[in-house]
PDB file of C-alpha atoms in Angstrom:
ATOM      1  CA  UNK A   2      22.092  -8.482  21.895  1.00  0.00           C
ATOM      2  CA  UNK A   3      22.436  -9.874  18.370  1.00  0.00           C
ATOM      3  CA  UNK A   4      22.472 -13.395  17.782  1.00  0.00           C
ATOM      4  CA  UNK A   5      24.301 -15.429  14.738  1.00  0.00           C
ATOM      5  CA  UNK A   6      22.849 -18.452  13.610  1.00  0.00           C
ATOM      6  CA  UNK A   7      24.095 -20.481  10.124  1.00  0.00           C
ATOM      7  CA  UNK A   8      21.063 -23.230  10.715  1.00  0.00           C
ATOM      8  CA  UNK A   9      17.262 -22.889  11.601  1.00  0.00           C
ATOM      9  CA  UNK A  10      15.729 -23.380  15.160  1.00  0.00           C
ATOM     10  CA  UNK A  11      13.659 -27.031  14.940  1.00  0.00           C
ATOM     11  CA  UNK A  12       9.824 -25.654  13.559  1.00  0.00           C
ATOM     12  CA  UNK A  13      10.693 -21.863  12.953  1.00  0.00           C
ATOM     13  CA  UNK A  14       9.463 -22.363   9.335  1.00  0.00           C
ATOM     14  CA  UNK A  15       6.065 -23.493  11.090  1.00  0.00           C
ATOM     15  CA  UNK A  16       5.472 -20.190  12.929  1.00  0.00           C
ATOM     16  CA  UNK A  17       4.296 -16.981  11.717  1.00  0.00           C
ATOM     17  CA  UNK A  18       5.810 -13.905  13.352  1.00  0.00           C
ATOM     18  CA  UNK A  19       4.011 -13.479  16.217  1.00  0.00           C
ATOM     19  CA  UNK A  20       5.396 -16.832  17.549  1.00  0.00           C
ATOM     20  CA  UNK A  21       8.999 -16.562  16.406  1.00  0.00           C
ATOM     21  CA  UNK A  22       9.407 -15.529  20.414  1.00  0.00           C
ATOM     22  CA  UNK A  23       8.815 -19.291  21.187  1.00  0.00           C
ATOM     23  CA  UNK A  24      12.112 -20.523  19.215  1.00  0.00           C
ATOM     24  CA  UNK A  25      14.359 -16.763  19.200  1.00  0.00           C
ATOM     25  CA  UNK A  26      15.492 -15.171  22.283  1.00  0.00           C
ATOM     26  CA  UNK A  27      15.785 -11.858  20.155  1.00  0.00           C
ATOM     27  CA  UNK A  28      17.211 -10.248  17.116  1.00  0.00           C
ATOM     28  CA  UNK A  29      18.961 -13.075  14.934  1.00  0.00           C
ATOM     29  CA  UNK A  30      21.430 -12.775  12.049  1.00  0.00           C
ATOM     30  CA  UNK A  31      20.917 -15.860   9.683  1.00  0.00           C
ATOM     31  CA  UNK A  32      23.686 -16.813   6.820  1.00  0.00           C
ATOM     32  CA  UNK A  33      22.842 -19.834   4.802  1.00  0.00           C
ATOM     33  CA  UNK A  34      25.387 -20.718   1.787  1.00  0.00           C
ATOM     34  CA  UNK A  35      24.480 -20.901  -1.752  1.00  0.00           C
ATOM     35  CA  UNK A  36      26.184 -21.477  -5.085  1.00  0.00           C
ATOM     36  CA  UNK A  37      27.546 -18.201  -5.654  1.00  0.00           C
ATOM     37  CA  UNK A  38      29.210 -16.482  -2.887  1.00  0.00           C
ATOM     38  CA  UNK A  39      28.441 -12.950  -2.203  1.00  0.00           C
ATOM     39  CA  UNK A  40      24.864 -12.838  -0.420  1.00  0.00           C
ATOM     40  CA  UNK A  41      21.714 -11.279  -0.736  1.00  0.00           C
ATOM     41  CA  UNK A  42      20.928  -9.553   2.736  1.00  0.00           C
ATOM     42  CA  UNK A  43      17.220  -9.461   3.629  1.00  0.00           C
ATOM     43  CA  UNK A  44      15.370  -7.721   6.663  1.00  0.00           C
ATOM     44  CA  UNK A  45      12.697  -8.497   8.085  1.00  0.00           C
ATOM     45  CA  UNK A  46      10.362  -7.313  10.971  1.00  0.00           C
ATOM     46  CA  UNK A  47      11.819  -4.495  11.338  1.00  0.00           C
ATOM     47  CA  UNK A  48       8.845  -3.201  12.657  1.00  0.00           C
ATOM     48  CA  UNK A  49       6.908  -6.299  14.381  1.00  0.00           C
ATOM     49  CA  UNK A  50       3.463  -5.664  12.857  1.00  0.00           C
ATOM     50  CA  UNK A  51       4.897  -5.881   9.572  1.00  0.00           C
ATOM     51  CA  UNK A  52       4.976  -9.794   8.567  1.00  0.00           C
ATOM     52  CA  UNK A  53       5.533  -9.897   5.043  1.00  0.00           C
ATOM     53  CA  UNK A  54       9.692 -10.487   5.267  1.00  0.00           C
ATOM     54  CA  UNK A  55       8.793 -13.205   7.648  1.00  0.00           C
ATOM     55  CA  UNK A  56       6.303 -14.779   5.899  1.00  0.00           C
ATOM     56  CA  UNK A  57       8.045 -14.166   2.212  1.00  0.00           C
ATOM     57  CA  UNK A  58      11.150 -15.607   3.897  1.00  0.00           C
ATOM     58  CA  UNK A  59       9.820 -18.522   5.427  1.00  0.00           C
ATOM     59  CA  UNK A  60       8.376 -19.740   1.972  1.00  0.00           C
ATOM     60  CA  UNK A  61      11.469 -19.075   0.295  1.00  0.00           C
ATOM     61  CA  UNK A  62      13.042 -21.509   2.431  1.00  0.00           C
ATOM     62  CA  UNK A  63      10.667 -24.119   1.847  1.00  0.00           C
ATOM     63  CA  UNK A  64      10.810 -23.683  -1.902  1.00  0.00           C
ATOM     64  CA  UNK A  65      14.361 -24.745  -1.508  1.00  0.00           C
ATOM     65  CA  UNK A  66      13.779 -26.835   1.189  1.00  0.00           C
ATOM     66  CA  UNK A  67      16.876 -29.966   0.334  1.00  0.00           C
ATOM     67  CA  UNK A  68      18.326 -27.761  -2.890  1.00  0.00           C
ATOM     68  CA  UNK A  69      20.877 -25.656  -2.948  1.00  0.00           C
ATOM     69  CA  UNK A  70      20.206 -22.030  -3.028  1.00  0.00           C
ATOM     70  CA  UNK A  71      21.415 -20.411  -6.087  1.00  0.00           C
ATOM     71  CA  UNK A  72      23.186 -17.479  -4.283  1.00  0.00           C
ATOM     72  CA  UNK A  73      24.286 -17.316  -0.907  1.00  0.00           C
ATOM     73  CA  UNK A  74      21.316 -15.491   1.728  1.00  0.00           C
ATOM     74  CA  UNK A  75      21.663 -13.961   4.599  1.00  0.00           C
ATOM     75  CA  UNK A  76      18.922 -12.303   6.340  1.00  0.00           C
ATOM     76  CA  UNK A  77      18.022 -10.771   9.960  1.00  0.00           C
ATOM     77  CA  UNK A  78      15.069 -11.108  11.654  1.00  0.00           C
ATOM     78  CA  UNK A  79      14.248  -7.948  14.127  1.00  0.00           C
ATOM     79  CA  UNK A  80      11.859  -6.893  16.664  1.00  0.00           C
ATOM     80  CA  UNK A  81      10.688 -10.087  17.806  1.00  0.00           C
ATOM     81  CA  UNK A  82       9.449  -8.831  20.821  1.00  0.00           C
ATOM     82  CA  UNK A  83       7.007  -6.293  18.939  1.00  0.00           C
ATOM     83  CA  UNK A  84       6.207  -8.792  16.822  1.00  0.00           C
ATOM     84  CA  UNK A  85       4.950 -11.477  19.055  1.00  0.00           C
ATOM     85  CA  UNK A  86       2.277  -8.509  20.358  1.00  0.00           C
ATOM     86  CA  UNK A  87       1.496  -6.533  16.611  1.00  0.00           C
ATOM     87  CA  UNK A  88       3.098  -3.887  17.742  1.00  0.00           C
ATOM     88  CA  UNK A  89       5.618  -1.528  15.573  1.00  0.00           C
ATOM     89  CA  UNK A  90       8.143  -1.322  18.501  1.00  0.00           C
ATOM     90  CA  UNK A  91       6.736  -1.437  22.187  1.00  0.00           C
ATOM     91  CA  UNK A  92       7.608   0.968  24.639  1.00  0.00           C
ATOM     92  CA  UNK A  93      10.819   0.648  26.393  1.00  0.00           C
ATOM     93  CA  UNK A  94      12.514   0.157  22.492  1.00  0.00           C
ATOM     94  CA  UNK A  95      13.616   2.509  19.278  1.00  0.00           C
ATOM     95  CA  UNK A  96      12.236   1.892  16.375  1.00  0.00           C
ATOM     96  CA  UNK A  97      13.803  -0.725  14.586  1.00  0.00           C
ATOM     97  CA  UNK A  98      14.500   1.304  11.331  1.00  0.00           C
ATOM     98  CA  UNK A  99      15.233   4.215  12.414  1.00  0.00           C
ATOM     99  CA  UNK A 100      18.935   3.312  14.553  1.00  0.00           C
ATOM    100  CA  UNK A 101      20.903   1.634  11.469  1.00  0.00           C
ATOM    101  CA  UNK A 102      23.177   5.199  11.891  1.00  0.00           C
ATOM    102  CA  UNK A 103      23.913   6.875  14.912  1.00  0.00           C
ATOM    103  CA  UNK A 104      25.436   6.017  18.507  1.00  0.00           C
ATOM    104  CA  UNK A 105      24.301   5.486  22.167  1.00  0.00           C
ATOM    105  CA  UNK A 106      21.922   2.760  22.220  1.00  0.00           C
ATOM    106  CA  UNK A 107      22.932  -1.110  22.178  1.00  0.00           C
ATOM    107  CA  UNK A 108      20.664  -1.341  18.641  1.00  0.00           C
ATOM    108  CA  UNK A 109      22.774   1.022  17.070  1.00  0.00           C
ATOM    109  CA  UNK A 110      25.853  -1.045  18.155  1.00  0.00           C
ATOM    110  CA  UNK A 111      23.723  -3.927  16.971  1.00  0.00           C
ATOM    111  CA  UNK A 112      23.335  -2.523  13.450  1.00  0.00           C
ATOM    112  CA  UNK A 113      26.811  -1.315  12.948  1.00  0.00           C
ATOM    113  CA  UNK A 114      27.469  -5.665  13.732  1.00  0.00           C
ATOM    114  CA  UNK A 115      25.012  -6.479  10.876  1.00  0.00           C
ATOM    115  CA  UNK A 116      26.323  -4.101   8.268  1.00  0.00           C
ATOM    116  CA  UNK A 117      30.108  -4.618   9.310  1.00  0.00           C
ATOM    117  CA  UNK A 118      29.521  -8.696   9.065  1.00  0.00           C
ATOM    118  CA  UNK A 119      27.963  -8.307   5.666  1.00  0.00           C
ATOM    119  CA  UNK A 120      30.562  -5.897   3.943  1.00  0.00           C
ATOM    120  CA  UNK A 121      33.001  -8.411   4.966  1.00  0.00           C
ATOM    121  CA  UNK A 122      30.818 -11.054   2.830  1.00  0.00           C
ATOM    122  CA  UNK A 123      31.015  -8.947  -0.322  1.00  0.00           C
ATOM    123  CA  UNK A 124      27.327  -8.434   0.155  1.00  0.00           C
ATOM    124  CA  UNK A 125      25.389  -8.716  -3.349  1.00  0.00           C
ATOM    125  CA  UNK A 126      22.693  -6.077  -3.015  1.00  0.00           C
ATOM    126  CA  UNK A 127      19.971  -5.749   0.053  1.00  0.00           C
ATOM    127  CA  UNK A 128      16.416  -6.054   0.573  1.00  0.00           C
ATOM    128  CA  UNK A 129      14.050  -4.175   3.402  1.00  0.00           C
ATOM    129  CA  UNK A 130      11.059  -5.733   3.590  1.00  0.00           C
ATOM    130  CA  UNK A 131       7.186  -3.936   4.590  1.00  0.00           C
ATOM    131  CA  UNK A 132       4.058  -3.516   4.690  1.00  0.00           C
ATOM    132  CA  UNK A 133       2.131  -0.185   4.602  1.00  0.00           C
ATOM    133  CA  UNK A 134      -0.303   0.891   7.027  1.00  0.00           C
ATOM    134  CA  UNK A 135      -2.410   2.348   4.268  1.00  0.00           C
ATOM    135  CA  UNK A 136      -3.862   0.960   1.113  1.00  0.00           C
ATOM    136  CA  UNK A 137      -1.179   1.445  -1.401  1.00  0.00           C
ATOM    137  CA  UNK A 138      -0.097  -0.397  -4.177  1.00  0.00           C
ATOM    138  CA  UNK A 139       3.185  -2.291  -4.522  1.00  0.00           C
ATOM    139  CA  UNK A 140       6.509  -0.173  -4.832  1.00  0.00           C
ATOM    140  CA  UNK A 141      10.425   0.178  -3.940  1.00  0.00           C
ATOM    141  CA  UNK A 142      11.664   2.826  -2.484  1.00  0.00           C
ATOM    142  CA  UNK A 143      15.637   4.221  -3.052  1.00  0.00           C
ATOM    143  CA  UNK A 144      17.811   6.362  -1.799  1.00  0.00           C
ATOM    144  CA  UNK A 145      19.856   6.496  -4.878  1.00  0.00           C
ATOM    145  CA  UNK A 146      18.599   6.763  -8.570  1.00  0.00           C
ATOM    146  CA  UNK A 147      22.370   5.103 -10.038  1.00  0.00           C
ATOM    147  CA  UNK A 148      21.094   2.575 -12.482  1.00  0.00           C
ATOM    148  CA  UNK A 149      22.031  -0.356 -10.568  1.00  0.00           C
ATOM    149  CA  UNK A 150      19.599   0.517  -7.678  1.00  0.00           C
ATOM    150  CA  UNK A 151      16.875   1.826 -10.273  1.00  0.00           C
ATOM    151  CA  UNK A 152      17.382  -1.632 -11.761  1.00  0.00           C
ATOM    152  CA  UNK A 153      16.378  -3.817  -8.409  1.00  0.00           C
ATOM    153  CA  UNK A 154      13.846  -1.676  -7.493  1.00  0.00           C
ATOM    154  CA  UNK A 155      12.334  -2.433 -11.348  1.00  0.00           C
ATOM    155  CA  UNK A 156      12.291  -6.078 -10.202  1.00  0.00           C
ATOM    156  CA  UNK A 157       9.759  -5.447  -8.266  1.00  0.00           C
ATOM    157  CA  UNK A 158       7.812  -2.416  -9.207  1.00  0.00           C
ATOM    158  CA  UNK A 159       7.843  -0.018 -12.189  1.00  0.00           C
ATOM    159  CA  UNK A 160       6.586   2.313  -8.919  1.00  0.00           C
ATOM    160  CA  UNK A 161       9.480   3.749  -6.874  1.00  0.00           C
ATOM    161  CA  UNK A 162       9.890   6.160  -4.426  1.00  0.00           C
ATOM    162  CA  UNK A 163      13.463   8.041  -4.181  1.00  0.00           C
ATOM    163  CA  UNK A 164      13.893   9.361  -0.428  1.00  0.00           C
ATOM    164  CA  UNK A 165      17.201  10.639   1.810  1.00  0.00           C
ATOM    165  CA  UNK A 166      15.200  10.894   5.209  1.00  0.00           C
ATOM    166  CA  UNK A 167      15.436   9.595   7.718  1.00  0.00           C
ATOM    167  CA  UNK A 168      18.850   8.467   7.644  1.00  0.00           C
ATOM    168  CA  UNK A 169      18.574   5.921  10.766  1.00  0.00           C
ATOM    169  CA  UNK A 170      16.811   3.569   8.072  1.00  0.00           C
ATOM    170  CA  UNK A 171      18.102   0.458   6.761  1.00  0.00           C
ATOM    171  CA  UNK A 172      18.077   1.029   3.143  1.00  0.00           C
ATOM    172  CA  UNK A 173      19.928   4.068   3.527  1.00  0.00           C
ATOM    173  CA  UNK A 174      22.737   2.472   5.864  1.00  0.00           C
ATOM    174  CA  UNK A 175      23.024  -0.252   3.354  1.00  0.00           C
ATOM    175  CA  UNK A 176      23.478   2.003  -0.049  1.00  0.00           C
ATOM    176  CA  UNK A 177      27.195   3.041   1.038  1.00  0.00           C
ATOM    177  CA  UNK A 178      28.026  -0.381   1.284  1.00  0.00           C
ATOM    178  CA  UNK A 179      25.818  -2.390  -2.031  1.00  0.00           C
ATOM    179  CA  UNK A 180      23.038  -1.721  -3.700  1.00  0.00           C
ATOM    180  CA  UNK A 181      19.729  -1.303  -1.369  1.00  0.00           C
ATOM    181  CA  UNK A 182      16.177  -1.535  -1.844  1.00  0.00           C
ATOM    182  CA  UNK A 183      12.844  -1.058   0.188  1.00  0.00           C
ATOM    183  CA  UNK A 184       9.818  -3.212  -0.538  1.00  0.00           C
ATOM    184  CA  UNK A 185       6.783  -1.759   0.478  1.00  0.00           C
ATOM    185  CA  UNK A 186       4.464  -5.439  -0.060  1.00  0.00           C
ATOM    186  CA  UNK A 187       0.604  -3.398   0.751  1.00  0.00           C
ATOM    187  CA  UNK A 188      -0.775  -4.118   3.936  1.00  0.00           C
ATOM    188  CA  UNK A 189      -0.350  -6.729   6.507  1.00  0.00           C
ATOM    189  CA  UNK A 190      -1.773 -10.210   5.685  1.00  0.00           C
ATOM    190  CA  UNK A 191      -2.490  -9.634   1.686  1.00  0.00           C
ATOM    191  CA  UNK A 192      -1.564 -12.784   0.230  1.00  0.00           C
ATOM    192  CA  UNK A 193      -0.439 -10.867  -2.635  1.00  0.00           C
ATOM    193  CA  UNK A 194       2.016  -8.810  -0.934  1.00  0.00           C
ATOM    194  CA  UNK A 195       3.592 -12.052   0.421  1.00  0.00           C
ATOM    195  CA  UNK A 196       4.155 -14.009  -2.895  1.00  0.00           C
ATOM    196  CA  UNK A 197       5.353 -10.998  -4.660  1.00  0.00           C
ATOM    197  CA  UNK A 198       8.066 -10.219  -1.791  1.00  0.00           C
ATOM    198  CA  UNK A 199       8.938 -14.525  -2.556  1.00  0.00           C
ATOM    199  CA  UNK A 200       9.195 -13.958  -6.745  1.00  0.00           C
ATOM    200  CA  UNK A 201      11.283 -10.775  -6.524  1.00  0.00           C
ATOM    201  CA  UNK A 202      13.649 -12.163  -3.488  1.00  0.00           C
ATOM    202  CA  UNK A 203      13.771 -15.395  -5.068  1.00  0.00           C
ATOM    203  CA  UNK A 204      14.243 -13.740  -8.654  1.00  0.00           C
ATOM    204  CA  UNK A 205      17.450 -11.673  -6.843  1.00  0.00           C
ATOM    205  CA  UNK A 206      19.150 -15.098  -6.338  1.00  0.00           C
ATOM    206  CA  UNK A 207      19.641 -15.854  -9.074  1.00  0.00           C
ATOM    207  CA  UNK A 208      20.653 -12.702 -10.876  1.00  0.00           C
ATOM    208  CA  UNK A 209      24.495 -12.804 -11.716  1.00  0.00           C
ATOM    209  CA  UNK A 210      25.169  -9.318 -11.959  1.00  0.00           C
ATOM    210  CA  UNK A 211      23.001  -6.184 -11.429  1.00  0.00           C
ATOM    211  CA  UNK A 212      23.209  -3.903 -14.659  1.00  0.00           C
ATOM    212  CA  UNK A 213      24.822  -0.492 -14.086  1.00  0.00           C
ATOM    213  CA  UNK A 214      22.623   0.602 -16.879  1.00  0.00           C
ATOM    214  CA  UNK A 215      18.796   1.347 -18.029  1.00  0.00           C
ATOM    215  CA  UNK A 216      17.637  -1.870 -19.399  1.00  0.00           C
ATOM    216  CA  UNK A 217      13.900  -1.986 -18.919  1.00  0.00           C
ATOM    217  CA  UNK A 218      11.824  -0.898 -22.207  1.00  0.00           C
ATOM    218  CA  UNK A 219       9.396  -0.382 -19.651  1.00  0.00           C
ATOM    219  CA  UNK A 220       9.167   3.494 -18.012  1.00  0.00           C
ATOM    220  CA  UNK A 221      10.167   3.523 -14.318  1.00  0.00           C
ATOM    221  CA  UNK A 222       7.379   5.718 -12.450  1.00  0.00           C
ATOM    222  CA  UNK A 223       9.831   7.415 -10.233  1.00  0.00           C
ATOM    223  CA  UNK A 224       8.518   9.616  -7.218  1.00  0.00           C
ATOM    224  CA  UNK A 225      10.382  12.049  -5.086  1.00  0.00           C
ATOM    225  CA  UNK A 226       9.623  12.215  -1.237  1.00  0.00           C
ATOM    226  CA  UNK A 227       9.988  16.141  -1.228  1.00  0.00           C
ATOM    227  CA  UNK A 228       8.562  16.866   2.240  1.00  0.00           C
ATOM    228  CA  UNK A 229       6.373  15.173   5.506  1.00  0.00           C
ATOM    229  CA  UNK A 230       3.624  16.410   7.230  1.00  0.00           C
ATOM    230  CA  UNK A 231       3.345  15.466  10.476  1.00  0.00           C
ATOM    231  CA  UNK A 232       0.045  16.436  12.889  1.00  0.00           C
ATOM    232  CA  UNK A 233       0.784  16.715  16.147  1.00  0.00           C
ATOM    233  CA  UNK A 234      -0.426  14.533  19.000  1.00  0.00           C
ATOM    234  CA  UNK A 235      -2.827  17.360  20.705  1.00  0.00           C
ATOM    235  CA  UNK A 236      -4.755  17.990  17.771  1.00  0.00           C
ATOM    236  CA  UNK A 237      -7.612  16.009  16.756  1.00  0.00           C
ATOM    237  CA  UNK A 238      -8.005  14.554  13.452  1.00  0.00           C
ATOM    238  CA  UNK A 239     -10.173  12.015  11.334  1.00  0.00           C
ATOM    239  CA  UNK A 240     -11.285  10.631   7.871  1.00  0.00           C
ATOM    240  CA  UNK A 241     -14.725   9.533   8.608  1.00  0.00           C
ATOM    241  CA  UNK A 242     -16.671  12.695  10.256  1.00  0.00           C
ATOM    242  CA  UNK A 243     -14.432  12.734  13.417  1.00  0.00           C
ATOM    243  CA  UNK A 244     -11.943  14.590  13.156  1.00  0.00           C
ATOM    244  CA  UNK A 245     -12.794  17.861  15.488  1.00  0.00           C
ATOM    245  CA  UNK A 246      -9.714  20.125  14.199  1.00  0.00           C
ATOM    246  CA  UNK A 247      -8.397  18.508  10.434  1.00  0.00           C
ATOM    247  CA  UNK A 248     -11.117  16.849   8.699  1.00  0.00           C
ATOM    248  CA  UNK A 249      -9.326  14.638   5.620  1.00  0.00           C
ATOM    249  CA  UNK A 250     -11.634  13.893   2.648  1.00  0.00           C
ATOM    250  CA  UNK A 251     -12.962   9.686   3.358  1.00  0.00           C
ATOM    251  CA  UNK A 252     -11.135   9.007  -0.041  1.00  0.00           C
ATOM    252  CA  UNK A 253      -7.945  10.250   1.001  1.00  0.00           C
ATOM    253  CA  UNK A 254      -6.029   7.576   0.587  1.00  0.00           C
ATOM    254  CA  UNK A 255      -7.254   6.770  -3.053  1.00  0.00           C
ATOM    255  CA  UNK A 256      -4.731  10.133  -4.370  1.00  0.00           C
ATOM    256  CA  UNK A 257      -1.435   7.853  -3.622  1.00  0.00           C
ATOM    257  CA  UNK A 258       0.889   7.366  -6.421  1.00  0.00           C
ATOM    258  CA  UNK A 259      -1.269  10.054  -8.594  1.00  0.00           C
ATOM    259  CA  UNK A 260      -0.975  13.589  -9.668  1.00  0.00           C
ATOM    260  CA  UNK A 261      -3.413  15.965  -8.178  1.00  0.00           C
ATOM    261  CA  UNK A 262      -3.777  19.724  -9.526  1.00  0.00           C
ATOM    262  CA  UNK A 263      -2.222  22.707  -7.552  1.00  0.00           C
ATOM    263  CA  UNK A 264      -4.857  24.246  -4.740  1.00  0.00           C
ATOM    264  CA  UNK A 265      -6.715  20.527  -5.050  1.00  0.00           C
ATOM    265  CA  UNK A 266      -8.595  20.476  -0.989  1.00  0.00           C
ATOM    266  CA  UNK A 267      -7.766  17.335   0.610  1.00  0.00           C
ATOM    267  CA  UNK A 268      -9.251  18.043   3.970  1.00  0.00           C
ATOM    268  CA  UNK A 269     -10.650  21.030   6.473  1.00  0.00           C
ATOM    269  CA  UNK A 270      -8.412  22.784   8.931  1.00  0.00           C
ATOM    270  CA  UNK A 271     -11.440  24.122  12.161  1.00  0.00           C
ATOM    271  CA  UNK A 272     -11.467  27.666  12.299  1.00  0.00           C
ATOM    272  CA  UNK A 273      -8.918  28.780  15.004  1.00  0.00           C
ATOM    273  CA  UNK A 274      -7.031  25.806  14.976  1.00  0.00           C
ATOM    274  CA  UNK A 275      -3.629  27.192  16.957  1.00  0.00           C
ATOM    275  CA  UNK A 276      -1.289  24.724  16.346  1.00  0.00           C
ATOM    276  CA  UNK A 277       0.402  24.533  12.809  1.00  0.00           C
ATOM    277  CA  UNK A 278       1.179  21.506  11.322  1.00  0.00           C
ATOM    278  CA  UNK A 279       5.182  20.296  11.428  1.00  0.00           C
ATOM    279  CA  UNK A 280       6.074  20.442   7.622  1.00  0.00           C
ATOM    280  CA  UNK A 281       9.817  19.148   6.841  1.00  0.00           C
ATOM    281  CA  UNK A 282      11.452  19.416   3.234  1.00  0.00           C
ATOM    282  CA  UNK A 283      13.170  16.040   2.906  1.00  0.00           C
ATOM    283  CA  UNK A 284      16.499  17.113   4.061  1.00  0.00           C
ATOM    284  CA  UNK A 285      14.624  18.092   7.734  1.00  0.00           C
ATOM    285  CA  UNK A 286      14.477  21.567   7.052  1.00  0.00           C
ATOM    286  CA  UNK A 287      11.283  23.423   8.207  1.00  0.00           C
TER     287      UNK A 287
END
């Protein structure tokens, strides 16, 4: 399932990532040597309607298009087959980031190749790259708050979000073995989002060492995903007026990243709604 490739398919640097399908039969492991050994892993397109690896990636390798690259990178590109239709995963798959642990399905076999292949390279640290469905700003995300992962996520955002669940994700596969990050680059398409996933790759090649201690004069705002919320499929819900059962204020999305009083009302639940919403501490626990 998993293919290995050390040099770049003729135009793939041309073709955003809904055309990769044209030069990649599927999911491909890249390695590309640089002047200091142990790479920097990178995935991208996880989830196919989230371009900004791709696109960060593809830029990176022009930059050094001809030059040397000061560290060694290796970096896998995923759902291809989502990707070439915007879709997250299509039907008949799993979701890309959510089988890097477990057993039974050829992409868990496929991620256990990936993560086996790059402990055996002395892997450097590793980078998860995405966009957000919502309007968010930029942040990491950890699943360890040792300085050395607290340090990379700095890199890129004094915003970071410590999580343990789900455990099928990359990051969290990647942590036992080096340090791991998540960029979350806004939403798909922001030019912004793109260069900044460029600088902070591009600024993690060249990094000698990653600091096992607090360097940054600057505070780290550090956020703990304590539980999820999930509405299920039968009940109807909306933002803009349409929502028949949960009505969420239109500005909903404006209270990310900030601190909102106890009791604050952030939407209307229909009188006798039945079903109650799934609510999950972050170790799964109801």
């Amino acid at each position: 399932m998993l293919k290995v490739m050390y040099d770049l398919p003729n135009g793939m640097l041309s073709l955003p990532a809904n055309r990769l399908y044209k030069v990649l039969d599927g999911p491909t492991l890249f390695h590309f040597e640089g002047e200091r050994e142990a790479p920097v892993f990178v995935s991208a397109l996880l989830h196919g309607n989230e371009p900004a690896g791709w696109e960060a990636l593809r830029r990176l390798l022009l930059r050094y298009e001809g030059m040397d690259l000061p560290r060694s990178l290796s970096f896998f590109v995923g759902n291809v087959e989502a990707a070439r239709y915007g879709k997250r995963f299509l039907d008949h798959q799993p979701d890309y980031n959510r089988v890097w642990r477990g057993d039974g399905l050829p992409e868990h076999d496929m991620m256990r190749q990936i993560q086996a292949d790059m402990k055996e390279r002395n892997v450097f640290l590793s980078i998860d790259v995405h966009n957000t469905t919502g309007k968010n700003p930029h942040y990491a995300c950890v699943n360890r708050t040792e300085p050395v992962f607290l340090n990379i996520a700095r890199i890129f955002s004094n915003r970071v979000v410590y999580f343990l669940r789900p455990e099928g994700v990359q990051t969290v596969a990647f942590a036992r073995i080096c340090p791991a990050v998540t960029i979350e680059c806004g939403q798909p398409g922001q030019e912004s989002g793109i260069e900044h996933a460029v600088e902070f790759i591009d600024r993690c090649l060249t990094l000698n060492e990653v600091p096992d201690h607090i360097y940054h004069p600057e505070p780290i705002d550090l956020f703990h995903t304590v539980a999820v919320v999930k509405i299920p499929e039968q009940i109807r819900f909306g933002f803009d007026g349409s929502g028949e059962d949960i009505q969420f204020k239109r500005s909903f999305e404006s209270y990310n990243f900030c601190d909102l009083p106890a009791g604050m009302v952030i939407g209307r639940i229909s009188e006798g709604l039945e079903h109650p919403l799934d609510i999950r501490d972050d170790m799964g626990n109801e």
